[in-house]
Coordinates of C-alpha atoms and ligand atoms in Angstrom, one line a residue:
M1 CA 108.5 92.1 105.9
A2 CA 108.6 95.3 107.1
V3 CA 110.3 98.4 107.0
T4 CA 110.6 100.0 110.7
I5 CA 111.8 103.3 112.0
L6 CA 112.4 103.7 115.5
I7 CA 112.9 107.5 117.4
G8 CA 112.3 109.7 119.7
A9 CA 109.5 111.7 120.4
Q10 CA 110.8 113.6 122.8
W11 CA 115.1 115.6 124.2
G12 CA 116.1 112.1 123.4
D13 CA 117.1 109.0 126.0
E14 CA 113.8 108.0 125.8
G15 CA 114.6 104.2 126.6
K16 CA 115.0 104.0 121.9
G17 CA 118.6 101.4 122.9
K18 CA 115.8 99.0 124.9
I19 CA 112.9 98.8 122.8
I20 CA 115.3 98.6 119.9
D21 CA 117.4 96.0 121.3
L22 CA 113.5 94.0 121.8
L23 CA 112.3 95.2 118.6
T24 CA 116.1 93.6 117.2
E25 CA 115.0 90.3 117.7
K26 CA 112.2 89.7 114.3
A27 CA 114.5 92.4 112.3
D28 CA 117.5 91.7 109.9
V29 CA 119.0 94.8 110.1
V30 CA 119.9 97.0 111.9
V31 CA 120.6 101.1 110.8
R32 CA 121.8 104.0 113.1
Y33 CA 121.5 106.9 110.3
Q34 CA 122.4 110.2 111.9
G35 CA 124.3 111.5 115.7
G36 CA 127.8 109.9 116.9
N37 CA 128.9 108.7 119.3
N38 CA 126.5 111.8 121.0
A39 CA 124.1 109.7 121.8
G40 CA 123.6 107.0 124.7
H41 CA 121.7 104.2 124.1
T42 CA 121.5 101.7 127.1
V43 CA 120.6 98.3 127.0
E44 CA 120.5 95.7 129.7
V45 CA 120.6 92.1 129.2
G46 CA 119.9 90.2 132.1
D47 CA 122.6 91.4 135.1
E48 CA 125.1 93.1 132.2
K49 CA 124.3 96.4 131.7
Y50 CA 125.1 98.0 127.5
I51 CA 126.1 101.9 126.1
L52 CA 126.5 101.9 122.3
H53 CA 127.0 105.7 121.2
L54 CA 127.6 104.5 117.5
I55 CA 126.8 100.8 116.5
P56 CA 123.2 99.9 117.1
S57 CA 122.3 98.4 119.8
G58 CA 120.6 95.7 117.8
I59 CA 124.8 94.6 118.1
L60 CA 124.4 92.5 121.2
H61 CA 121.3 89.6 118.8
P62 CA 123.8 87.6 117.7
G63 CA 123.6 87.0 113.6
K64 CA 122.2 90.3 113.1
V65 CA 123.7 92.7 110.5
S66 CA 124.3 96.1 112.1
V67 CA 124.5 99.0 109.5
I68 CA 126.6 102.4 110.3
G69 CA 125.2 104.6 107.6
H70 CA 126.2 107.4 105.7
G71 CA 124.0 110.2 107.7
V72 CA 126.1 109.3 110.7
V73 CA 128.8 111.3 111.8
V74 CA 132.3 108.5 112.9
D75 CA 134.8 108.8 115.5
P76 CA 137.3 106.2 114.0
L77 CA 138.6 106.1 117.3
A78 CA 135.9 106.2 119.4
L79 CA 134.5 103.6 117.5
L80 CA 137.5 101.6 117.6
Q81 CA 136.6 101.5 121.2
E82 CA 133.7 100.4 121.1
I83 CA 134.5 97.6 119.2
D84 CA 137.4 96.3 121.6
G85 CA 134.8 97.1 124.9
L86 CA 131.9 94.8 122.8
H87 CA 134.5 92.2 121.7
E88 CA 136.2 92.3 125.4
R89 CA 132.3 91.0 126.6
G90 CA 132.4 88.7 124.0
V91 CA 129.9 90.6 122.4
Q92 CA 130.5 89.0 118.3
V93 CA 131.5 92.4 115.6
T94 CA 133.2 91.9 113.4
G95 CA 131.5 90.7 110.1
N96 CA 128.5 91.6 111.5
L97 CA 128.6 95.7 111.4
Y98 CA 129.3 97.9 108.9
V99 CA 130.1 101.9 107.9
S100 CA 129.0 103.5 104.9
D101 CA 132.0 105.1 103.2
A102 CA 129.7 107.7 102.6
A103 CA 129.6 108.9 106.1
H104 CA 131.6 111.9 108.0
V105 CA 134.9 111.4 109.6
V106 CA 134.6 113.7 113.3
F107 CA 138.2 114.8 113.7
P108 CA 140.4 115.7 117.0
Y109 CA 139.6 119.6 115.6
H110 CA 135.6 119.5 115.4
R111 CA 136.1 118.5 119.3
L112 CA 138.3 121.3 120.2
L113 CA 136.0 123.5 117.8
D114 CA 132.8 122.5 119.6
A115 CA 134.5 122.6 122.6
M116 CA 135.7 126.4 121.8
R117 CA 132.1 128.0 120.4
E118 CA 130.5 126.6 123.5
K119 CA 133.0 128.7 125.6
Q120 CA 132.6 132.1 123.7
K121 CA 128.7 131.5 124.1
G122 CA 129.4 131.8 127.3
K123 CA 125.3 131.8 128.9
G124 CA 124.1 130.9 125.8
K125 CA 125.5 127.6 124.7
I126 CA 124.0 124.9 124.4
G127 CA 125.6 122.5 126.4
T128 CA 127.1 120.4 123.6
T129 CA 128.1 116.5 124.5
K130 CA 131.9 117.8 122.5
R131 CA 131.7 114.8 120.5
G132 CA 132.7 117.3 117.2
I133 CA 129.1 116.5 116.4
G134 CA 128.1 120.3 114.9
P135 CA 131.4 121.0 113.8
A136 CA 131.6 117.7 112.0
Y137 CA 128.6 118.2 110.4
A138 CA 128.9 121.9 109.6
D139 CA 132.2 120.3 107.0
K140 CA 129.9 118.3 106.0
V141 CA 127.3 120.9 104.6
A142 CA 130.5 123.3 103.9
R143 CA 131.5 120.4 101.2
T144 CA 134.8 120.4 103.8
G145 CA 134.7 117.2 105.5
L146 CA 136.4 113.6 104.8
R147 CA 134.0 111.0 104.2
M148 CA 135.3 106.9 105.8
G149 CA 135.8 106.0 102.5
D150 CA 138.7 109.5 102.0
L151 CA 140.3 106.8 104.8
L152 CA 140.9 104.1 102.4
T153 CA 143.7 106.0 100.4
P154 CA 146.4 106.8 102.4
D155 CA 147.9 109.8 100.3
R156 CA 144.8 111.6 99.7
F157 CA 143.4 111.2 102.9
A158 CA 147.3 112.6 104.6
E159 CA 146.9 115.7 102.0
R160 CA 143.7 116.6 102.7
L161 CA 144.0 116.0 106.3
R162 CA 147.1 118.3 106.2
Q163 CA 145.9 121.2 104.7
K164 CA 142.1 121.0 107.9
I165 CA 144.9 121.2 110.2
R166 CA 146.6 124.2 109.1
E167 CA 143.2 126.0 108.9
T168 CA 141.9 124.7 111.2
N169 CA 145.2 125.4 113.6
A170 CA 145.4 129.1 112.5
I171 CA 141.9 129.5 113.9
F172 CA 143.3 127.5 117.4
R173 CA 145.8 129.8 117.2
S174 CA 144.3 132.9 117.6
H175 CA 141.9 131.8 120.1
G176 CA 145.2 130.3 122.4
V177 CA 144.0 126.9 122.1
K178 CA 146.7 124.6 121.5
P179 CA 147.1 123.6 118.0
L180 CA 147.2 120.3 116.7
S181 CA 150.2 118.3 115.1
F182 CA 149.3 116.7 112.1
A183 CA 152.0 113.7 111.7
R184 CA 150.0 112.5 115.7
V185 CA 146.8 112.4 113.9
N186 CA 147.5 111.6 110.7
R187 CA 149.6 107.9 112.6
E188 CA 146.4 107.3 115.0
Y189 CA 144.0 108.0 111.6
Q190 CA 145.5 105.8 109.7
A191 CA 146.0 103.3 112.2
A192 CA 142.7 103.4 112.3
A193 CA 141.8 103.3 109.5
K194 CA 143.6 100.3 108.8
R195 CA 141.3 98.4 111.4
L196 CA 138.0 99.8 109.3
K197 CA 138.8 98.5 106.5
P198 CA 137.2 95.8 106.2
L199 CA 133.8 97.0 107.4
I200 CA 133.7 100.2 105.4
T201 CA 131.2 99.4 102.3
D202 CA 128.7 100.7 100.1
T203 CA 126.4 100.4 102.4
V204 CA 123.4 102.2 100.3
T205 CA 123.4 99.4 98.3
L206 CA 123.4 97.3 100.6
L207 CA 120.4 98.1 102.3
N208 CA 118.6 97.3 98.6
G209 CA 119.4 94.7 98.5
A210 CA 118.7 94.0 101.6
L211 CA 114.9 95.9 100.7
R212 CA 114.6 93.5 97.3
E213 CA 115.2 90.8 99.7
K214 CA 112.7 91.5 101.6
Q215 CA 114.5 91.4 104.9
E216 CA 113.0 93.0 108.0
I217 CA 114.9 96.3 108.7
L218 CA 115.0 98.3 112.0
F219 CA 116.6 102.1 111.4
E220 CA 117.5 103.7 115.0
G221 CA 116.8 107.5 115.5
A222 CA 119.5 108.7 118.2
Q223 CA 119.0 111.6 120.1
G224 CA 115.0 112.9 119.7
T225 CA 112.5 115.0 117.9
L226 CA 113.1 118.3 119.5
L227 CA 117.0 117.9 119.3
D228 CA 116.8 117.7 115.4
I229 CA 118.1 120.7 113.4
D230 CA 115.2 121.7 111.8
F231 CA 112.5 120.4 113.4
G232 CA 114.3 120.2 117.2
T233 CA 113.2 123.6 119.6
Y234 CA 117.0 125.4 117.5
P235 CA 119.6 126.7 118.2
F236 CA 119.9 124.4 120.8
V237 CA 119.2 120.8 118.8
T238 CA 122.0 118.5 117.7
S239 CA 123.2 118.7 114.0
S240 CA 121.5 116.5 112.5
N241 CA 117.7 114.5 111.4
A242 CA 116.9 112.6 114.4
T243 CA 113.3 112.9 112.9
A244 CA 111.7 109.9 110.7
G245 CA 112.8 111.6 107.9
G246 CA 116.6 110.7 108.4
A247 CA 116.2 107.1 107.8
C248 CA 115.7 108.2 103.8
T249 CA 118.3 110.7 103.5
G250 CA 120.5 109.3 105.7
G251 CA 120.2 105.7 105.4
G252 CA 119.7 105.4 101.5
I253 CA 116.2 103.4 101.7
P254 CA 113.1 105.6 99.5
P255 CA 110.1 107.4 101.7
N256 CA 107.3 104.1 100.0
R257 CA 109.3 101.5 101.8
I258 CA 108.7 102.7 105.3
D259 CA 106.4 100.6 106.8
R260 CA 105.9 101.8 110.3
V261 CA 107.2 104.1 112.4
V262 CA 107.6 103.9 116.7
G263 CA 107.9 107.1 118.8
V264 CA 109.3 106.2 122.5
M265 CA 108.4 108.7 124.2
K266 CA 109.2 108.9 128.6
A267 CA 105.8 108.6 130.3
Y268 CA 107.8 111.9 132.2
T269 CA 110.1 114.1 130.3
T270 CA 114.2 114.6 130.0
R271 CA 116.9 117.2 128.8
V272 CA 119.9 117.4 129.3
G273 CA 121.8 120.4 127.6
E274 CA 120.1 123.6 127.5
G275 CA 116.8 125.5 126.0
P276 CA 113.2 125.0 126.6
F277 CA 111.7 122.9 128.2
P278 CA 108.0 124.0 129.5
T279 CA 107.3 121.5 131.8
E280 CA 110.6 121.1 133.5
L281 CA 110.4 120.8 137.4
V282 CA 112.6 123.0 139.1
N283 CA 112.4 121.6 142.4
K284 CA 112.0 119.0 145.1
Q285 CA 109.2 117.0 142.5
G286 CA 111.9 117.2 140.0
D287 CA 114.9 115.7 141.5
R288 CA 112.8 112.9 143.2
L289 CA 112.1 111.9 139.2
R290 CA 115.6 112.8 138.4
A291 CA 116.2 110.5 141.4
A292 CA 114.0 107.3 141.2
G293 CA 114.6 107.3 137.1
Q294 CA 118.7 107.6 137.6
E295 CA 118.4 110.2 135.3
F296 CA 121.7 111.4 134.2
G297 CA 122.9 111.1 130.5
A298 CA 125.0 107.6 129.0
T299 CA 126.9 109.6 127.2
T300 CA 128.7 113.1 129.5
G301 CA 127.5 111.4 132.5
R302 CA 125.4 115.1 132.8
P303 CA 121.7 114.8 135.7
R304 CA 119.1 115.9 132.9
R305 CA 117.0 118.0 133.6
C306 CA 113.1 116.1 134.1
G307 CA 109.6 117.9 134.4
W308 CA 105.7 116.7 133.5
F309 CA 104.7 114.9 130.6
D310 CA 103.9 117.1 127.3
A311 CA 101.4 116.5 125.5
V312 CA 101.8 119.8 123.1
V313 CA 105.7 117.7 122.7
S314 CA 104.5 114.6 121.3
R315 CA 101.1 115.7 119.4
Y316 CA 104.1 117.5 117.1
S317 CA 106.3 114.2 117.1
V318 CA 103.4 112.3 115.9
M319 CA 103.2 114.9 112.8
I320 CA 106.1 115.2 112.3
N321 CA 107.0 111.4 112.1
G322 CA 104.0 110.2 111.0
I323 CA 104.5 108.1 114.2
N324 CA 101.6 104.9 114.5
E325 CA 102.9 103.0 117.5
L326 CA 103.8 104.7 120.4
A327 CA 106.1 102.9 123.2
V328 CA 105.5 104.9 126.6
T329 CA 108.6 104.0 128.9
K330 CA 110.0 104.0 132.3
M331 CA 105.8 103.7 133.1
D332 CA 107.6 102.0 136.8
V333 CA 109.4 105.7 137.7
L334 CA 105.8 107.3 138.5
D335 CA 105.0 104.3 140.4
Q336 CA 105.3 106.1 143.8
L337 CA 103.8 109.8 143.0
P338 CA 100.9 110.8 144.5
K339 CA 99.9 113.5 141.9
L340 CA 100.9 113.7 138.0
R341 CA 100.1 116.3 135.6
V342 CA 100.6 116.1 131.7
C343 CA 100.6 119.1 129.6
V344 CA 97.3 120.1 127.7
G345 CA 98.2 123.4 125.9
Y346 CA 101.3 126.0 126.1
K347 CA 99.5 129.3 127.8
V348 CA 101.2 132.5 127.6
G349 CA 99.7 136.1 128.8
R350 CA 95.6 135.0 127.7
K351 CA 97.5 133.6 124.3
V352 CA 97.1 129.8 124.8
Y353 CA 98.8 127.3 122.4
D354 CA 97.5 124.0 121.4
T355 CA 101.4 123.7 119.2
L356 CA 104.4 124.1 119.6
P357 CA 105.6 127.3 118.5
H358 CA 109.4 127.7 116.7
D359 CA 110.2 130.5 118.4
V360 CA 112.3 130.1 121.3
A361 CA 111.9 133.3 122.8
L362 CA 108.0 132.7 122.0
L363 CA 109.0 128.7 124.0
Q364 CA 110.7 130.2 126.8
R365 CA 107.8 132.5 127.9
C366 CA 104.7 129.7 127.7
R367 CA 103.8 127.9 131.2
P368 CA 101.9 124.3 131.0
I369 CA 98.4 124.5 130.7
Y370 CA 98.0 121.1 133.0
Q371 CA 95.4 117.8 133.1
D372 CA 96.5 115.8 136.8
F373 CA 96.2 113.0 136.9
D374 CA 96.2 110.6 140.7
G375 CA 99.0 108.4 140.7
W376 CA 98.4 104.5 141.3
M377 CA 100.7 104.4 144.3
S378 CA 102.2 99.8 143.5
P379 CA 104.5 99.0 142.0
T380 CA 104.4 98.0 137.9
G381 CA 107.4 96.9 137.0
H382 CA 107.4 93.2 137.9
L383 CA 104.0 92.6 135.8
T384 CA 103.8 91.7 132.3
E385 CA 100.1 92.3 131.0
F386 CA 98.3 95.3 130.3
D387 CA 95.1 94.4 132.3
Q388 CA 97.2 94.0 134.6
L389 CA 98.5 97.2 135.4
P390 CA 96.8 99.6 138.1
K391 CA 93.2 101.4 136.9
R392 CA 94.7 104.9 137.5
A393 CA 98.4 104.0 135.2
R394 CA 95.5 102.8 132.3
V395 CA 93.9 105.5 132.6
Y396 CA 97.4 107.8 132.4
L397 CA 98.6 105.9 129.7
R398 CA 95.4 106.2 127.6
R399 CA 95.3 109.9 127.8
L400 CA 98.7 110.0 126.9
A401 CA 97.4 108.0 123.5
E402 CA 94.6 110.1 122.9
L403 CA 96.7 113.3 123.6
S404 CA 99.7 112.2 121.1
G405 CA 97.5 111.0 118.7
A406 CA 99.0 107.1 118.3
Q407 CA 98.8 104.1 118.9
L408 CA 99.8 102.8 122.1
S409 CA 102.0 99.5 121.4
L410 CA 104.2 99.1 124.8
V411 CA 104.9 100.2 128.0
S412 CA 107.9 99.5 129.6
V413 CA 107.9 99.3 133.1
G414 CA 111.5 98.9 133.8
A415 CA 115.2 98.6 132.2
R416 CA 115.3 94.6 131.5
R417 CA 114.2 93.0 128.1
S418 CA 111.5 91.0 130.4
Q419 CA 109.9 94.5 132.1
T420 CA 108.2 94.9 128.6
I421 CA 104.3 95.4 127.9
P422 CA 102.6 94.3 124.5
V423 CA 99.0 96.1 124.3
Ligands
LIG1 P1 118.0 106.4 124.9 O1 119.2 107.1 124.5 O2 116.7 106.7 124.6 O3 118.8 105.3 124.2 O4 118.2 106.3 126.2 P2 119.5 106.4 127.5 O5 119.5 105.0 127.6 O6 120.3 107.6 127.1 O7 118.8 106.4 129.0 C1 117.1 105.3 129.2 C2 118.1 104.4 130.5 O8 116.3 104.1 131.0 C3 118.7 104.1 130.4 O9 119.6 103.7 131.7 C4 117.5 102.6 130.6 O10 118.1 101.1 131.2 C5 116.2 103.3 131.4 N1 115.1 102.3 131.0 C6 114.8 102.1 129.9 N2 113.1 102.0 129.9 C7 113.6 102.1 131.5 C8 112.1 101.7 132.0 O11 110.7 100.9 131.9 N3 112.0 101.7 133.0 C9 113.6 102.1 133.8 N4 113.4 102.4 135.4 N5 114.8 102.3 133.0 C10 114.5 102.0 131.3
LIG2 P1 120.4 109.7 122.6 O1 120.6 108.9 121.5 C1 120.2 113.3 124.8 C2 121.9 117.0 123.1 C3 123.8 117.6 124.2 C4 122.7 119.1 123.8 C5 122.1 119.5 122.8 C6 123.8 119.7 121.1 O2 120.8 109.1 123.5 O3 118.6 109.8 123.4 P2 125.8 117.8 120.6 O4 126.6 116.9 120.7 O5 124.5 116.9 119.1 O6 126.0 119.2 119.6 O7 124.8 118.2 121.6 O8 121.9 117.8 122.1 N1 121.9 115.6 122.6 C7 121.2 114.5 123.7 N2 120.6 115.0 124.6 N3 120.2 112.3 124.4 C8 121.2 112.2 123.5 O9 121.6 111.0 123.0 C9 121.9 113.7 123.1 N4 123.0 114.2 121.5 C10 122.7 115.4 121.9 O10 122.9 117.4 125.8 O11 121.4 120.1 124.0
LIG3 MG1 120.5 108.2 125.6

């Protein structure tokens, strides 16, 4: 019996949704442990395409239990919208989904604060998803937040919400932003609470019970290692621990119960939002990658910045997360490129770095040192076995794993479940 954590090893959108969906086959419980509806995880099942934001990507497998852990920040209205959207498409959610009573709630004032702060930052903005994630986590850490369990005691909830809206409206007024109506927010959230009540529970006890029963638990990371609040390219990060440790703090299982960590990485690199990206291609080559990989945000629709694979980043991710298995996705996107590059180190002037500098200003100045590869120039999307891959593709993959320092366990050559090659 195993506990698996799956994380994104780059800047998010690595294809976690697809791999989670595949691994769910063997899992009993799938758990989101951090982030909120800033995430956008795409799963293609046959001709159907689903984009999950808050609900674990395992939900598409009937009968599996999905958990939104206490480390997640939950916008109840967005959650209901997602549940309804899945129900309309025939996906059974009720009875299979649980939400932690200790997960913090995202309110409209968090979204307004998010947008306001981004505007204030001007050129220095983070490029957030404007889902209120940063302000919601800020309230959690400041010990002024409301939690999903609070939704279950209407009077107390209303009292605290009134206070929060009074405080935040004062900020909005002083910045010329239209204040919120307490009555309206309270009405909407109380109505949402009534519907969500059966789902809200103590998920820590639920998960540790599943552990005792030797069930297979799969933790689904959102975002990616380089967006982690502690390990990422701060301040151009999200506000939670997207790395493997987050599964313990945001899910509630002890560290010594984790059996394996799967790191998902694209065969190249993308990033949405601002911040350093040493291998970024701001040229036709980058445009080609974006077009071939359909690199547009699953949550915001923004074009993703594209660049070569960065082994400094992947090595760092393997180290931070204890990744023992690598899933490399979107190999097929490189099928028609005659030449490929992989970053093996950074250079600033004459100084060489083989680890990721924490100083974001220094990272901005880093220039990649590349190893060049010949492309394989043939389609891979229909292949099902590693040995069928063109030799040059195998050389490329082996080198990615070697540079990263972990075992290659899976290669993805298309968005569909069937387009997956075990190694
Ligand atoms: P996530 O946030 O990590 O779950 O990733 P996203 O869903 O935001 O972005 C990954 C995109 O790539 C989605 O549109 C997937 O359907 C798609 N995808 C996943 N794996 C592959 C693959 O191997 N090849 C191709 N071409 N697309 C893939
Ligand atoms: P998935 O789970 C890619 C980025 C935003 C921004 C920064 C902070 O689909 O991989 P936030 O709204 O979290 O305060 O924004 O983080 N970001 C993501 N980028 N994929 C995601 O999720 C992301 N979630 C947040 O673009 O740069
Ligand atoms: Mg995504």
